[in-house]
Short mmCIF file of N, CA, C and O in Angstrom, two decimals:
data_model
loop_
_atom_site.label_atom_id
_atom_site.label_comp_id
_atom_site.label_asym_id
_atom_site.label_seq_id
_atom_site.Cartn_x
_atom_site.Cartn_y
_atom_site.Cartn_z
N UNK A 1 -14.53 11.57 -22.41
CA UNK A 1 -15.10 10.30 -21.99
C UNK A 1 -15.31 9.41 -23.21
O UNK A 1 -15.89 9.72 -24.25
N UNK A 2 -14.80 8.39 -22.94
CA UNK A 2 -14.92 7.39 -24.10
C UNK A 2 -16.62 6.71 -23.86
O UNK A 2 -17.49 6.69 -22.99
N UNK A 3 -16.32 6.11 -25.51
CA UNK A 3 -17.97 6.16 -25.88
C UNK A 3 -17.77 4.40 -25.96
O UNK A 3 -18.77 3.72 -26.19
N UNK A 4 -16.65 3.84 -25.79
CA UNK A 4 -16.30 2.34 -25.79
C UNK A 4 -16.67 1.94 -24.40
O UNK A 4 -16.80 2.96 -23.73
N UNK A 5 -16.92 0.70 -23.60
CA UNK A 5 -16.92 0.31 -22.35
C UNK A 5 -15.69 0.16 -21.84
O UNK A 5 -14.83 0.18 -22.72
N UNK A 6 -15.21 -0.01 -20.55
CA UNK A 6 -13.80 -0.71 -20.01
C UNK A 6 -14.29 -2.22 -20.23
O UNK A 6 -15.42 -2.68 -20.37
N UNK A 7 -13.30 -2.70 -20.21
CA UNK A 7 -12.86 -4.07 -20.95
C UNK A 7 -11.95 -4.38 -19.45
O UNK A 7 -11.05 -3.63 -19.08
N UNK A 8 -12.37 -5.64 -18.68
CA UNK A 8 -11.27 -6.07 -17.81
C UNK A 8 -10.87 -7.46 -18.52
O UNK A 8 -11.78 -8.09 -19.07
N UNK A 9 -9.88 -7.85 -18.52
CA UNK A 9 -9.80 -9.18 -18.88
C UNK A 9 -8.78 -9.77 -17.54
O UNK A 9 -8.26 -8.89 -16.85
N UNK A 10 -8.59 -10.79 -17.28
CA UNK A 10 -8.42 -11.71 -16.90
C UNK A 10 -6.88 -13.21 -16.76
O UNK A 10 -7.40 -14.33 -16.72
N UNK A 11 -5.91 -13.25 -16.72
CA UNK A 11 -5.18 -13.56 -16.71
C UNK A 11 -4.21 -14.90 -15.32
O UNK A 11 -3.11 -14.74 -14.78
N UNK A 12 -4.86 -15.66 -15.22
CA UNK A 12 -4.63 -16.27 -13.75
C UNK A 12 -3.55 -16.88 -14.63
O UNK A 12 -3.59 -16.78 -15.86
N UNK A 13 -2.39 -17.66 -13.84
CA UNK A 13 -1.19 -18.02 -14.14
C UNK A 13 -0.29 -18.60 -12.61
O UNK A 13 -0.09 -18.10 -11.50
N UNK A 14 0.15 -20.15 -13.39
CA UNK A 14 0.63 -20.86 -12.53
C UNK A 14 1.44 -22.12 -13.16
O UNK A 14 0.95 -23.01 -13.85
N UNK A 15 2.97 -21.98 -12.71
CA UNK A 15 3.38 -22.76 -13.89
C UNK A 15 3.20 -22.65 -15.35
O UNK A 15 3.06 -23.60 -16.13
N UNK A 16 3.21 -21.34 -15.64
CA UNK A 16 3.70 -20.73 -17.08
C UNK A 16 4.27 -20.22 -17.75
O UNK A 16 3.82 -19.78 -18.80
N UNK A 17 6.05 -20.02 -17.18
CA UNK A 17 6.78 -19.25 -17.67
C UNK A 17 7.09 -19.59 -19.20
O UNK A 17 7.73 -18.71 -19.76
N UNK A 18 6.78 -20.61 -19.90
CA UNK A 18 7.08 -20.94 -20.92
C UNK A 18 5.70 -19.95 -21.90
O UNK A 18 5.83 -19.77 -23.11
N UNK A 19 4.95 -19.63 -21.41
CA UNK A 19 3.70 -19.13 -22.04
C UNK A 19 3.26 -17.61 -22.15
O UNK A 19 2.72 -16.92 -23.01
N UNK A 20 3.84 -17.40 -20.68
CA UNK A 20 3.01 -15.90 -20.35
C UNK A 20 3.57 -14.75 -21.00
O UNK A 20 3.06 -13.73 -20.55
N UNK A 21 4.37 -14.55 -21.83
CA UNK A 21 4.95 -13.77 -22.28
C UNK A 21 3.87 -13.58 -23.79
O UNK A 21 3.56 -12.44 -24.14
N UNK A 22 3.52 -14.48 -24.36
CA UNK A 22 3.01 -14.77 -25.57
C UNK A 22 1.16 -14.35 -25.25
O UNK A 22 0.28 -13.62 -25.71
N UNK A 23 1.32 -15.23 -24.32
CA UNK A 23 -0.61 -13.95 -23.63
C UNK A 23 -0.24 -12.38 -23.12
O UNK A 23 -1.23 -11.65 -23.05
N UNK A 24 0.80 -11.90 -22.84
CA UNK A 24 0.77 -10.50 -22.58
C UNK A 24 1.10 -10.08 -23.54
O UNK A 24 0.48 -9.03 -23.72
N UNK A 25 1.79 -10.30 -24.37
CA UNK A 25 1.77 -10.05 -25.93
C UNK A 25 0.18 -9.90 -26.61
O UNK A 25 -0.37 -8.86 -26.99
N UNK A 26 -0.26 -11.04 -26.61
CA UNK A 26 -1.57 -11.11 -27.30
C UNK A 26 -2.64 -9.83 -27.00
O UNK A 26 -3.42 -9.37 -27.84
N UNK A 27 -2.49 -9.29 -25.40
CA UNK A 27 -3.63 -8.31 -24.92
C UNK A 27 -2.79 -7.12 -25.37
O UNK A 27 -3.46 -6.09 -25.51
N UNK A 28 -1.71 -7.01 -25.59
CA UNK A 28 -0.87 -5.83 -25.96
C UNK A 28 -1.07 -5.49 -27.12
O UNK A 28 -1.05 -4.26 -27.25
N UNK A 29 -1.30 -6.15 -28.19
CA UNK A 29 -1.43 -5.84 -29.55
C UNK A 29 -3.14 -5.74 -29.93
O UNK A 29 -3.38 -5.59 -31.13
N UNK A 30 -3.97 -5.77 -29.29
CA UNK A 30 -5.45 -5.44 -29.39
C UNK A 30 -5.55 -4.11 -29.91
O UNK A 30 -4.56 -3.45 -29.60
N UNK A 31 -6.44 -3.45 -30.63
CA UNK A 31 -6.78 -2.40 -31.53
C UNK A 31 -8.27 -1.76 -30.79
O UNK A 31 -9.03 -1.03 -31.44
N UNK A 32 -8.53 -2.17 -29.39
CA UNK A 32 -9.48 -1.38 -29.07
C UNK A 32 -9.46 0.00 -28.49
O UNK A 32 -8.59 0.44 -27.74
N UNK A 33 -10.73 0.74 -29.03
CA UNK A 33 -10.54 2.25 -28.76
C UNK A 33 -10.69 2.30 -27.16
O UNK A 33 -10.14 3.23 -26.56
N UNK A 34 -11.32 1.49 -26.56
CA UNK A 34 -11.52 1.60 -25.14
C UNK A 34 -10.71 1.63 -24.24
O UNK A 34 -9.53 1.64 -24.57
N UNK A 35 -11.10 1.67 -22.52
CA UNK A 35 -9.76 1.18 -21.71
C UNK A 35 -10.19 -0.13 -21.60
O UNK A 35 -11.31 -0.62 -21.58
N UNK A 36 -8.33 -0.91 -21.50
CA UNK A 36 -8.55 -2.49 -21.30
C UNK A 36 -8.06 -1.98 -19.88
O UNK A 36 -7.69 -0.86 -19.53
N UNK A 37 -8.19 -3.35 -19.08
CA UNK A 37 -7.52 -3.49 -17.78
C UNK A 37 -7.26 -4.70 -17.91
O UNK A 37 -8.09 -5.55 -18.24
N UNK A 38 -6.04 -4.92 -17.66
CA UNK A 38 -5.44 -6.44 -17.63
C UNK A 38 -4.90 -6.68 -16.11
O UNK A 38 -4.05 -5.97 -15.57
N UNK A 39 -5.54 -7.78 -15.55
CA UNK A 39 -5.47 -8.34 -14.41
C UNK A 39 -4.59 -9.56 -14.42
O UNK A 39 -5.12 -10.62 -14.76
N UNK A 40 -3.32 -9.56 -14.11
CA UNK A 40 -2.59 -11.04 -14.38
C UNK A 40 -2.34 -11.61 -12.96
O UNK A 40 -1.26 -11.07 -12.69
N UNK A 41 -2.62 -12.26 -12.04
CA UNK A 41 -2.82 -13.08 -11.29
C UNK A 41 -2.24 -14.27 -11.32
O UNK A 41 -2.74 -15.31 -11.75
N UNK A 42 -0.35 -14.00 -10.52
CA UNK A 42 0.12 -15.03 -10.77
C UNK A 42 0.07 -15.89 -8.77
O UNK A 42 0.20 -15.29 -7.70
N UNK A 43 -0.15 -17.35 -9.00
CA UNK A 43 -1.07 -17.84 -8.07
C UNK A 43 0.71 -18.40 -7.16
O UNK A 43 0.53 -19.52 -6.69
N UNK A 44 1.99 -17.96 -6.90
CA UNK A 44 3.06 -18.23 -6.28
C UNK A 44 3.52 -19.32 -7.20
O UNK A 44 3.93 -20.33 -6.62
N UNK A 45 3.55 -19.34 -8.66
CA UNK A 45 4.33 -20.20 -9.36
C UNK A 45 5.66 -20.85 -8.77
O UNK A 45 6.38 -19.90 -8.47
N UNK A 46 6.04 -21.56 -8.60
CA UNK A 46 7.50 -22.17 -8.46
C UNK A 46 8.13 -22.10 -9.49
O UNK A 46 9.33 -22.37 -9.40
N UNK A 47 7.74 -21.82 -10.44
CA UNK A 47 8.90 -21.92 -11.74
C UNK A 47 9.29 -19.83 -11.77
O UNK A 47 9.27 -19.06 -10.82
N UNK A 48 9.61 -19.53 -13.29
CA UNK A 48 10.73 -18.45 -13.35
C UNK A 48 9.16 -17.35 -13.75
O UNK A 48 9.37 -16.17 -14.03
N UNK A 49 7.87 -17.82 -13.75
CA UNK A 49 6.81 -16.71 -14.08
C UNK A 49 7.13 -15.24 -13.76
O UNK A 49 7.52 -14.36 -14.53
N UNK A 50 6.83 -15.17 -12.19
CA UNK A 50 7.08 -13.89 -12.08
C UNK A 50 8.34 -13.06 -11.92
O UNK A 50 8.45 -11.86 -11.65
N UNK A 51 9.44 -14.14 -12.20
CA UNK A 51 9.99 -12.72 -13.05
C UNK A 51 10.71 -12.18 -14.26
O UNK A 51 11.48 -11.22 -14.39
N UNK A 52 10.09 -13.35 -15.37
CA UNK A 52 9.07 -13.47 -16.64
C UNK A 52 8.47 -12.12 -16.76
O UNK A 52 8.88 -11.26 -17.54
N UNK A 53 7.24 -11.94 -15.73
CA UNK A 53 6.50 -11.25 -16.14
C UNK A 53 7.12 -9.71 -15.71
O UNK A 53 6.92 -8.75 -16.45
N UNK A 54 7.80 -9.60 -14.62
CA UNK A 54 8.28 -8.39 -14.05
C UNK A 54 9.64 -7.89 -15.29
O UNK A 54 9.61 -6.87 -15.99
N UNK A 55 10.29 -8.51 -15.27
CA UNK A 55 11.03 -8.21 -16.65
C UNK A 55 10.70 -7.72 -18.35
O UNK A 55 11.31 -7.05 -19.19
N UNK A 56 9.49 -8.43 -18.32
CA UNK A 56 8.82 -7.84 -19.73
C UNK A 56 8.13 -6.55 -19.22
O UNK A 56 8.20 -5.46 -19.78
N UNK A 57 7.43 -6.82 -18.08
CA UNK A 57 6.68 -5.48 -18.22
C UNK A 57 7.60 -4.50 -18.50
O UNK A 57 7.72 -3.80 -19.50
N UNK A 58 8.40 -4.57 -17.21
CA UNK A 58 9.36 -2.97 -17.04
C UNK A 58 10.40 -2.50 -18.70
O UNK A 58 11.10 -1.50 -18.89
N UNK A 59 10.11 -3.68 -19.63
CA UNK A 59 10.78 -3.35 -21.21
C UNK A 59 10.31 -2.90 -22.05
O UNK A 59 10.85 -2.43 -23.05
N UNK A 60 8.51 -3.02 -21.68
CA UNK A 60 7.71 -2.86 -22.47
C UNK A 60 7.00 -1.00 -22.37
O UNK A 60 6.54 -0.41 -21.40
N UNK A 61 7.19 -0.53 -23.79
CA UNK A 61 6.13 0.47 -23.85
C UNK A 61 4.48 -0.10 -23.71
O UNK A 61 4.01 -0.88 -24.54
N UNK A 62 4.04 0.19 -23.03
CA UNK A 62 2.31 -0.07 -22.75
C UNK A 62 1.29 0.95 -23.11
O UNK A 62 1.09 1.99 -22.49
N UNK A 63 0.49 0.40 -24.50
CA UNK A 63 -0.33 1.42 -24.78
C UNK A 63 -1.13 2.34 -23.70
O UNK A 63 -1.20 2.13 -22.49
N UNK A 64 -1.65 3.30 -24.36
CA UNK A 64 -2.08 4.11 -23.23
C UNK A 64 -3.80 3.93 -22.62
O UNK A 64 -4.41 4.49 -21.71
N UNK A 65 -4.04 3.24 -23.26
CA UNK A 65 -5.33 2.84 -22.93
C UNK A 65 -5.75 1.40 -21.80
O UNK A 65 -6.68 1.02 -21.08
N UNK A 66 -4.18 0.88 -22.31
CA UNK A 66 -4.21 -0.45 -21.15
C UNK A 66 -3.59 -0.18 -19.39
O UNK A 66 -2.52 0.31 -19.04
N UNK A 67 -4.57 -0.64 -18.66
CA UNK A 67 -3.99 -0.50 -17.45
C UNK A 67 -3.42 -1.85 -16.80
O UNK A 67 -4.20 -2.66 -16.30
N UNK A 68 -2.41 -2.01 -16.82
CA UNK A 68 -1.91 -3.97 -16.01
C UNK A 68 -1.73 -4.02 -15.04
O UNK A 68 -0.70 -3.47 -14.66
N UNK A 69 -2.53 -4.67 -14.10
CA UNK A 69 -2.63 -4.64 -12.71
C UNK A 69 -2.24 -6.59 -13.02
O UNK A 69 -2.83 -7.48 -13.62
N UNK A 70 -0.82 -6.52 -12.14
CA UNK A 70 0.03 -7.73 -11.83
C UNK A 70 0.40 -8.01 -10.59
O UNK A 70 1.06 -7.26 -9.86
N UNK A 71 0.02 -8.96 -10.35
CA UNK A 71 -0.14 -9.56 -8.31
C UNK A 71 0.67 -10.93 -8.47
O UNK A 71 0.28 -11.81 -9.23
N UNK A 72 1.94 -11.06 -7.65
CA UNK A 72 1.85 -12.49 -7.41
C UNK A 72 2.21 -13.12 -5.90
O UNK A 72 3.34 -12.93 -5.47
N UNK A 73 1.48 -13.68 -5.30
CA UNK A 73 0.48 -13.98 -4.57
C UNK A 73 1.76 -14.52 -3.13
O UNK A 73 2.39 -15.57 -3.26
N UNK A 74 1.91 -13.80 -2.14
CA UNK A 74 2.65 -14.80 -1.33
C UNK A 74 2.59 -15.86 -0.71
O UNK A 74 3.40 -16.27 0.12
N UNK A 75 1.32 -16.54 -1.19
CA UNK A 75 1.04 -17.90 -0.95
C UNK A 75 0.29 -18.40 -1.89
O UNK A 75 -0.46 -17.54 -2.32
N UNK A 76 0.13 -19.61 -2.49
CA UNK A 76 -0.52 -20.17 -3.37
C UNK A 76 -1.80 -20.30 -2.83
O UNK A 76 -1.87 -20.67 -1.66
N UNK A 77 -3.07 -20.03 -3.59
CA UNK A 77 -4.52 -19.73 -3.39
C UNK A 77 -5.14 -21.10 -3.80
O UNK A 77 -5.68 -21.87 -3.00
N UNK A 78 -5.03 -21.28 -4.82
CA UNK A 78 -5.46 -22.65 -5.52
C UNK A 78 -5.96 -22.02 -6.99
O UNK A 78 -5.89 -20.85 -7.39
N UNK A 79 -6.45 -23.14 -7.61
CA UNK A 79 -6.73 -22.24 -9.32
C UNK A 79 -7.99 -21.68 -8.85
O UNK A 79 -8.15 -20.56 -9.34
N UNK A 80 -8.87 -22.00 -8.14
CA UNK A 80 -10.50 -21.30 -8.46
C UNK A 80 -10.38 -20.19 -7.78
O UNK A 80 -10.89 -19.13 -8.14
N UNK A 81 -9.42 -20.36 -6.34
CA UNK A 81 -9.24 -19.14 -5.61
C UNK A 81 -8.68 -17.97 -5.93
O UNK A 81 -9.01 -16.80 -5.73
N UNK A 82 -7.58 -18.62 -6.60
CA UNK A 82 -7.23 -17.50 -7.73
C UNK A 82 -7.65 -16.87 -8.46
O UNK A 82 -7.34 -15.69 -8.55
N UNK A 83 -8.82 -17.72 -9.51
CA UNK A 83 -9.50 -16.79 -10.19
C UNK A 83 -10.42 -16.11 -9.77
O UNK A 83 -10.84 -15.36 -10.65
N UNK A 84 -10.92 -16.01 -8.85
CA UNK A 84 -11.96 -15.58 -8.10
C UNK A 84 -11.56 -14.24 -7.22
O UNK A 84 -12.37 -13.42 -6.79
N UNK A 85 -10.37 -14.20 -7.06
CA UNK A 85 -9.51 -13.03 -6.23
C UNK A 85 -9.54 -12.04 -7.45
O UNK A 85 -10.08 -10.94 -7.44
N UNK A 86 -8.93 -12.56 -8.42
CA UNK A 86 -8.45 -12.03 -9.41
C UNK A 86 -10.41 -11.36 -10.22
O UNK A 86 -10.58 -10.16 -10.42
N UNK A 87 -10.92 -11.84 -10.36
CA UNK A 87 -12.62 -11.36 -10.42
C UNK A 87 -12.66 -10.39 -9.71
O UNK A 87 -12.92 -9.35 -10.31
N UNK A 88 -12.46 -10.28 -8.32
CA UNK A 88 -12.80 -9.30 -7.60
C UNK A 88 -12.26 -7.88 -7.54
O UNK A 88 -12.84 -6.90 -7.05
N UNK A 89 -10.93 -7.92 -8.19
CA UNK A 89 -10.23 -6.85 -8.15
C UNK A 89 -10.86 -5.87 -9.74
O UNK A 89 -10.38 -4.77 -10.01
#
């Protein structure tokens, strides 16, 4: 049992394929001893996001401490609804 807390962070996304690669990067390279949980919450982008994001994941080795829980949404929620779904999980 780790002596660190879980760490959830947070990730809502809409209209960011130009970006999201560079924030899943960023939580990927973190140095904490704990578990992270990364929640990415994409809100039915119209652009190339999710599958952006489905393509990096499945390339990527993922430390063993991070868990990525990735949803994208078959209908657009709105931004608060989104983040707020994405809170709950």
């Amino acid at each position: 049992m780790s002596t660190y807390p879980k760490i959830s962070i947070i990730t809502t996304t809409y209209r960011h394929q130009d970006y999201i690669i560079d924030t899943i990067k960023g939580i990927l390279m973190q140095q904490y001893k704990g578990s992270l949980e990364y929640i990415i919450a994409n809100d039915q982008s119209p652009d190339e996001t999710n599958s952006i994001v489905q393509n990096f994941l499945s390339q990527q080795t993922i430390p063993e401490n991070i868990e990525i829980k990735y949803t994208c949404h078959a209908k657009n929620l709105g931004m608060i609804n989104n983040f707020l779904w994405a809170a709950k999980q």
